């Protein structure tokens, strides 16, 4: 991939020139501001070659930089080598913040661009205020990746499945009632749900659109009048669609959410979690509506587990403990009998043993399996090039987890 990075940067700079933006910001998130985005929105990895889970790329006409935290300093340094992108180590005294970098490299009348679908309304507002002090404009209207990433993956269209009430402990109707009660207390009429975990919780749905996260790409809208799930039609089986409709949920196409918001009636009091709603969605809300800002009620409600959910988490821990115990026994036997085990084969075996457990969905993150010196590398991920054999002496670090239908 690295050999293509200079060409990709050149294509982006040409797109910037045509769009009349002088710097372009590429974060790690998707339209739902997820920590782990689906492949379609891994733009930062595509443009830079750095595939760690956190980082932001900023490109100007003559400079390019990646900002990431200390978990990824070693990985980023290796993956950015020869790319034309400089590493900016976050939270070190000599490292400028992204706004400071932009102000140092731009002047009055110039513009900073970003894809408003992948940037939070809160961060966009703060950045716009900082840039305005120097007369620099923020343009959040254009996804420049779309024009230059020729083989860009499509939006995931995997089928969703229901989280049964027997495991969630509350029906969709129950949750919608709870949300509307919270909205009334906040003085709001309706709520936009953009975070995928909040959509999944509210509508009792799960999916496999995002690696390590059992969520589906969708938006939600909640109000006393109507409750809407914006999702690609192909993701719905007839059975799931019918069940949602019986719960009073209106199904609409994923792409229609901005149109729907743009036609909210004047005076509507819209609850918006500015840190979890992208700026493009926020800008779609008519100026005649009243914005009520705060932490999403869905976030509050789902953070307090009911008795059924608590039982599910305990069940999940038991199942995971069984898988881990089987793994430790297997590993000890392999080493005792002189069988070859490597970091990758050990991680694969652990996943296979977890998959034997009832209601296993997926791992909850990429297993970190680091032997000897590799155990000292923060967020180490074994590759065929770095994979080493595990021996009975020394230390083996394993950090891993799993998603089960009843708990994580």
PDB file of C-alpha atoms in Angstrom, residues 31 45 55 57 60 87 113 115 130 133 135 198 211 219 222 226 229 232-233 253 260 314 338 370 377 380 394 407:
ATOM      1  CA  UNK A  31     -20.945   8.965   9.757  1.00  0.00           C
ATOM      2  CA  UNK A  45      -5.911   4.295   6.553  1.00  0.00           C
ATOM      3  CA  UNK A  55      -5.382   8.925  14.162  1.00  0.00           C
ATOM      4  CA  UNK A  57      -4.451  13.020   8.781  1.00  0.00           C
ATOM      5  CA  UNK A  60      -2.052  20.952   2.835  1.00  0.00           C
ATOM      6  CA  UNK A  87       4.187  11.740  12.329  1.00  0.00           C
ATOM      7  CA  UNK A 113     -12.167  21.129   4.192  1.00  0.00           C
ATOM      8  CA  UNK A 115     -16.313  15.427   5.179  1.00  0.00           C
ATOM      9  CA  UNK A 130     -10.721  28.752  16.198  1.00  0.00           C
ATOM     10  CA  UNK A 133     -10.102  34.116  14.536  1.00  0.00           C
ATOM     11  CA  UNK A 135     -10.204  34.568   8.922  1.00  0.00           C
ATOM     12  CA  UNK A 198     -27.517   3.494  20.686  1.00  0.00           C
ATOM     13  CA  UNK A 211     -15.461  -5.648  12.742  1.00  0.00           C
ATOM     14  CA  UNK A 219     -29.853   5.988  12.097  1.00  0.00           C
ATOM     15  CA  UNK A 222     -37.549   9.008  18.225  1.00  0.00           C
ATOM     16  CA  UNK A 226     -43.370   8.498  15.135  1.00  0.00           C
ATOM     17  CA  UNK A 229     -35.255   3.421  11.682  1.00  0.00           C
ATOM     18  CA  UNK A 232     -30.739   0.025   3.843  1.00  0.00           C
ATOM     19  CA  UNK A 233     -33.749  -2.112   2.797  1.00  0.00           C
ATOM     20  CA  UNK A 253     -34.030   4.154   3.560  1.00  0.00           C
ATOM     21  CA  UNK A 260     -36.327  13.717   6.785  1.00  0.00           C
ATOM     22  CA  UNK A 314     -22.573 -13.058  33.903  1.00  0.00           C
ATOM     23  CA  UNK A 338       7.255 -29.620  21.815  1.00  0.00           C
ATOM     24  CA  UNK A 370       2.807 -10.757  22.138  1.00  0.00           C
ATOM     25  CA  UNK A 377       4.853  -3.077  22.290  1.00  0.00           C
ATOM     26  CA  UNK A 380       1.027  -5.067  19.246  1.00  0.00           C
ATOM     27  CA  UNK A 394       9.728 -15.852  29.031  1.00  0.00           C
ATOM     28  CA  UNK A 407     -22.952  -9.974  26.789  1.00  0.00           C
TER      29      UNK A 407
END
